[in-house]
Amino acid sequence: MPSADDIAAWDAEADTFDEPVDHGLHDPAARRAWRELLLGVLPWPPARVADLGCGTGTGTLSVLLAENGFQVEGVDFSPRMVELAERKAAGVQGVRVTQGDAFEPPLRAASYDVILCRHVLWAMPDPAVALARWIRLLAPGGRLVLVEGRWSNGAGLSAEQTLRLVQATGRAAELTRLVDARFWGAETQDDRYLVVSATGEPQAGDR
Ligand SMILES: C[S@@+](CC[C@H](N)C(=O)[O-])C[C@H]1O[C@@H](n2cnc3c(N)ncnc32)[C@H](O)[C@@H]1O
């Protein structure tokens, strides 16, 4: 159960959350870079995507995916993040945002083709338990798409830690380091990366 302080802390971040390039995706080059990255690893639309800890930033990613034909369900425990994500999603078909705990997502088992999670696995009380629960949400053949990092302030998970966590579930995991400055709006010395655990069917990016 998340603490009221944790939720309040994220609520307090919400109004300025979209300011960094990778959150708001207002910069067309950043938006294009994230679109290409995600379409390159997602299955064909209208695949069902659960975006855990969606924030308002991935509220942006959720909308971007919905605009590309995916059915997206975002979950976030911060009421203000949810409110802003819903505002962003208004009028866009195929995206819904629910308030809930990503550690115990209020979602139906075996119902998603993709579990997408950006910058939230590291914050789970027990990332291994979170991953095991998330994998149960996947339909047969579904894939995990994790964007994580270890930041210069020491927070986060290293790429090797995330790979080990996924591999410990018995699944394969493929690492791509996100070194292209277009993702972040500037060069970064942080360890920022994508880990995909897929089953190898054709992907939307194969078009
Ligand atoms: C670093 S932000 C990432 C947001 C978004 N995924 C992105 O990449 O732009 C972390 C988000 O996860 C949410 N969050 C953190 N812990 C959570 C939990 N246990 N359940 C649901 N949401 C959580 C926060 O409210 C915040 O919106």
XYZ file of C-alpha atoms and ligand atoms in Angstrom:
234
model
C 0.000 0.000 0.000
C 1.631 3.294 -1.000
C 1.946 5.883 1.745
C -0.059 9.100 1.650
C 3.279 10.961 1.686
C 4.484 9.161 -1.462
C 1.253 9.986 -3.285
C 1.371 13.597 -2.109
C 4.983 13.898 -3.278
C 4.043 12.812 -6.808
C 0.948 14.995 -6.771
C 3.234 17.922 -6.046
C 5.354 17.052 -9.106
C 2.427 16.829 -11.475
C 1.897 20.433 -12.546
C 5.480 20.857 -13.753
C 6.009 17.252 -14.739
C 5.745 17.865 -18.479
C 8.528 20.438 -18.572
C 11.476 18.080 -19.243
C 11.749 17.120 -22.895
C 11.187 13.403 -22.307
C 8.061 13.992 -20.213
C 5.980 16.466 -22.206
C 7.309 15.427 -25.639
C 6.510 18.922 -26.904
C 9.698 18.946 -28.988
C 8.870 17.260 -32.329
C 12.289 15.557 -32.517
C 11.815 14.019 -29.061
C 8.250 12.978 -29.861
C 9.437 11.363 -33.102
C 12.298 9.593 -31.317
C 9.972 8.077 -28.676
C 7.413 7.133 -31.329
C 10.041 5.342 -33.414
C 11.519 3.637 -30.358
C 8.177 2.341 -29.112
C 6.770 1.326 -32.489
C 10.013 -0.537 -33.073
C 9.390 -2.821 -30.097
C 5.598 -3.008 -29.816
C 3.421 -5.580 -31.566
C 0.986 -4.435 -34.214
C -1.888 -2.161 -33.217
C -4.541 -2.501 -31.941
C -2.469 -4.296 -29.298
C -3.547 -3.689 -25.693
C -0.982 -1.739 -23.680
C -0.980 -1.241 -19.898
C 1.143 1.772 -18.997
C 2.025 1.420 -15.313
C 2.881 4.564 -13.374
C 1.833 6.507 -16.439
C 2.191 9.970 -14.898
C 1.192 12.793 -17.111
C 4.399 12.286 -19.107
C 3.548 8.797 -20.181
C 0.022 10.212 -20.342
C 1.701 11.791 -23.348
C 3.151 8.459 -24.459
C -0.208 6.795 -23.912
C -1.852 9.367 -26.147
C 0.902 8.971 -28.712
C 0.308 5.212 -28.778
C -3.471 5.598 -28.910
C -3.044 7.956 -31.869
C -1.150 5.117 -33.528
C -3.990 2.663 -33.040
C -3.099 1.006 -29.725
C -5.574 0.489 -26.892
C -3.901 1.966 -23.860
C -4.781 1.726 -20.191
C -2.709 3.951 -17.922
C -2.450 3.431 -14.154
C -1.057 5.952 -11.695
C -1.582 6.430 -7.959
C -1.346 10.223 -8.043
C -4.770 11.827 -8.458
C -3.216 14.950 -9.975
C -1.138 12.960 -12.479
C -4.288 11.051 -13.448
C -6.268 14.273 -13.814
C -3.652 15.791 -16.125
C -3.244 12.574 -18.121
C -7.023 12.379 -18.571
C -7.093 15.971 -19.735
C -4.447 15.132 -22.313
C -6.321 12.038 -23.405
C -9.676 13.825 -23.782
C -11.048 13.272 -27.261
C -8.431 10.626 -28.116
C -9.880 7.207 -28.832
C -8.362 4.152 -27.207
C -6.834 5.568 -24.040
C -8.098 5.311 -20.475
C -6.413 6.262 -17.212
C -7.168 4.657 -13.846
C -6.030 5.682 -10.398
C -4.335 2.750 -8.697
C -1.166 1.202 -7.346
C 1.272 -0.030 -9.996
C 2.676 -2.484 -7.442
C -0.711 -4.223 -7.426
C -2.272 -3.000 -10.651
C -6.084 -2.988 -10.657
C -6.075 -4.722 -14.053
C -7.342 -8.056 -15.317
C -4.818 -10.907 -15.560
C -3.776 -12.235 -18.970
C -5.385 -9.271 -20.741
C -2.552 -7.128 -22.144
C -0.229 -7.565 -25.092
C 2.249 -5.109 -23.620
C 3.194 -3.961 -20.153
C 4.889 -0.626 -20.655
C 6.609 1.036 -17.750
C 8.899 4.031 -17.888
C 10.889 5.065 -14.826
C 8.685 3.349 -12.261
C 10.066 -0.194 -11.732
C 12.930 1.253 -9.694
C 10.428 2.906 -7.314
C 8.490 -0.266 -6.542
C 8.812 -1.543 -2.945
C 10.087 -4.841 -4.358
C 10.844 -4.731 -8.104
C 10.989 -8.533 -8.394
C 7.503 -8.904 -6.916
C 6.219 -6.074 -9.112
C 7.607 -7.753 -12.241
C 6.055 -11.098 -11.344
C 2.673 -9.393 -10.926
C 3.045 -7.446 -14.171
C 3.902 -10.585 -16.110
C 0.636 -12.134 -14.896
C -1.195 -9.310 -16.680
C 0.252 -10.357 -20.026
C -1.825 -12.335 -22.495
C -0.033 -15.303 -24.086
C 2.799 -13.980 -26.253
C 2.724 -10.598 -24.524
C 5.807 -8.520 -23.910
C 7.369 -6.312 -21.275
C 8.711 -2.945 -22.391
C 10.685 -1.259 -19.627
C 12.405 2.100 -19.847
C 14.596 2.552 -16.804
C 17.729 4.256 -15.697
C 20.266 4.868 -13.030
C 20.642 8.574 -12.589
C 23.577 10.671 -11.517
C 21.990 11.141 -8.062
C 22.296 7.378 -7.513
C 18.575 6.644 -7.803
C 17.258 4.013 -10.158
C 18.318 0.600 -11.405
C 21.366 -0.167 -13.526
C 20.758 -1.905 -16.840
C 22.384 -5.043 -15.438
C 20.064 -5.037 -12.414
C 16.996 -4.719 -14.628
C 18.215 -7.463 -16.974
C 18.800 -9.757 -14.005
C 15.345 -8.990 -12.587
C 13.637 -9.877 -15.866
C 15.788 -12.953 -16.484
C 15.019 -14.185 -12.955
C 11.385 -14.529 -14.038
C 12.496 -17.051 -16.671
C 12.011 -14.654 -19.582
C 14.558 -13.438 -22.107
C 15.483 -9.762 -22.012
C 17.114 -7.518 -24.585
C 18.894 -4.301 -23.672
C 19.153 -1.120 -25.743
C 20.983 1.856 -24.250
C 19.147 5.103 -24.965
C 22.147 7.280 -25.721
C 20.529 9.400 -28.434
C 20.200 12.942 -27.059
C 16.856 13.346 -28.892
C 15.198 11.226 -26.184
C 16.237 13.557 -23.399
C 16.773 16.909 -25.081
C 20.479 16.838 -24.180
C 23.439 14.487 -23.860
C 23.323 12.479 -20.649
C 25.906 10.631 -18.588
C 23.153 8.639 -16.854
C 22.646 4.954 -17.596
C 19.316 5.215 -19.459
C 18.035 2.234 -21.345
C 15.232 0.090 -22.710
C 14.718 -3.553 -21.766
C 12.310 -5.590 -23.864
C 11.187 -9.077 -23.030
C 9.318 -10.312 -26.083
C 8.449 -13.519 -27.789
C 9.615 -12.556 -31.268
C 6.461 -11.979 -33.320
C 6.517 -9.252 -36.006
C 6.484 -5.767 -34.543
C 4.781 -2.536 -35.480
C 8.229 -1.138 -36.318
C 8.695 -3.806 -39.030
C 6.290 -1.914 -41.274
C 9.210 9.153 -12.683
S 7.481 9.310 -12.929
C 7.307 8.480 -14.496
C 6.034 8.825 -15.193
C 5.892 8.249 -16.560
N 5.970 6.794 -16.542
C 6.933 8.827 -17.491
O 7.851 8.121 -17.862
O 6.812 9.995 -17.859
C 6.809 8.152 -11.817
C 5.301 8.063 -11.909
O 4.895 6.871 -11.291
C 3.862 7.140 -10.394
N 4.002 6.144 -9.330
C 5.039 5.966 -8.480
N 4.800 4.910 -7.683
C 3.586 4.418 -8.054
C 2.782 3.343 -7.609
N 3.163 2.532 -6.602
N 1.605 3.131 -8.218
C 1.183 3.929 -9.229
N 1.884 4.975 -9.686
C 3.086 5.219 -9.105
C 4.036 8.585 -9.958
O 2.815 9.163 -9.537
C 4.563 9.204 -11.240
O 3.506 9.641 -12.046
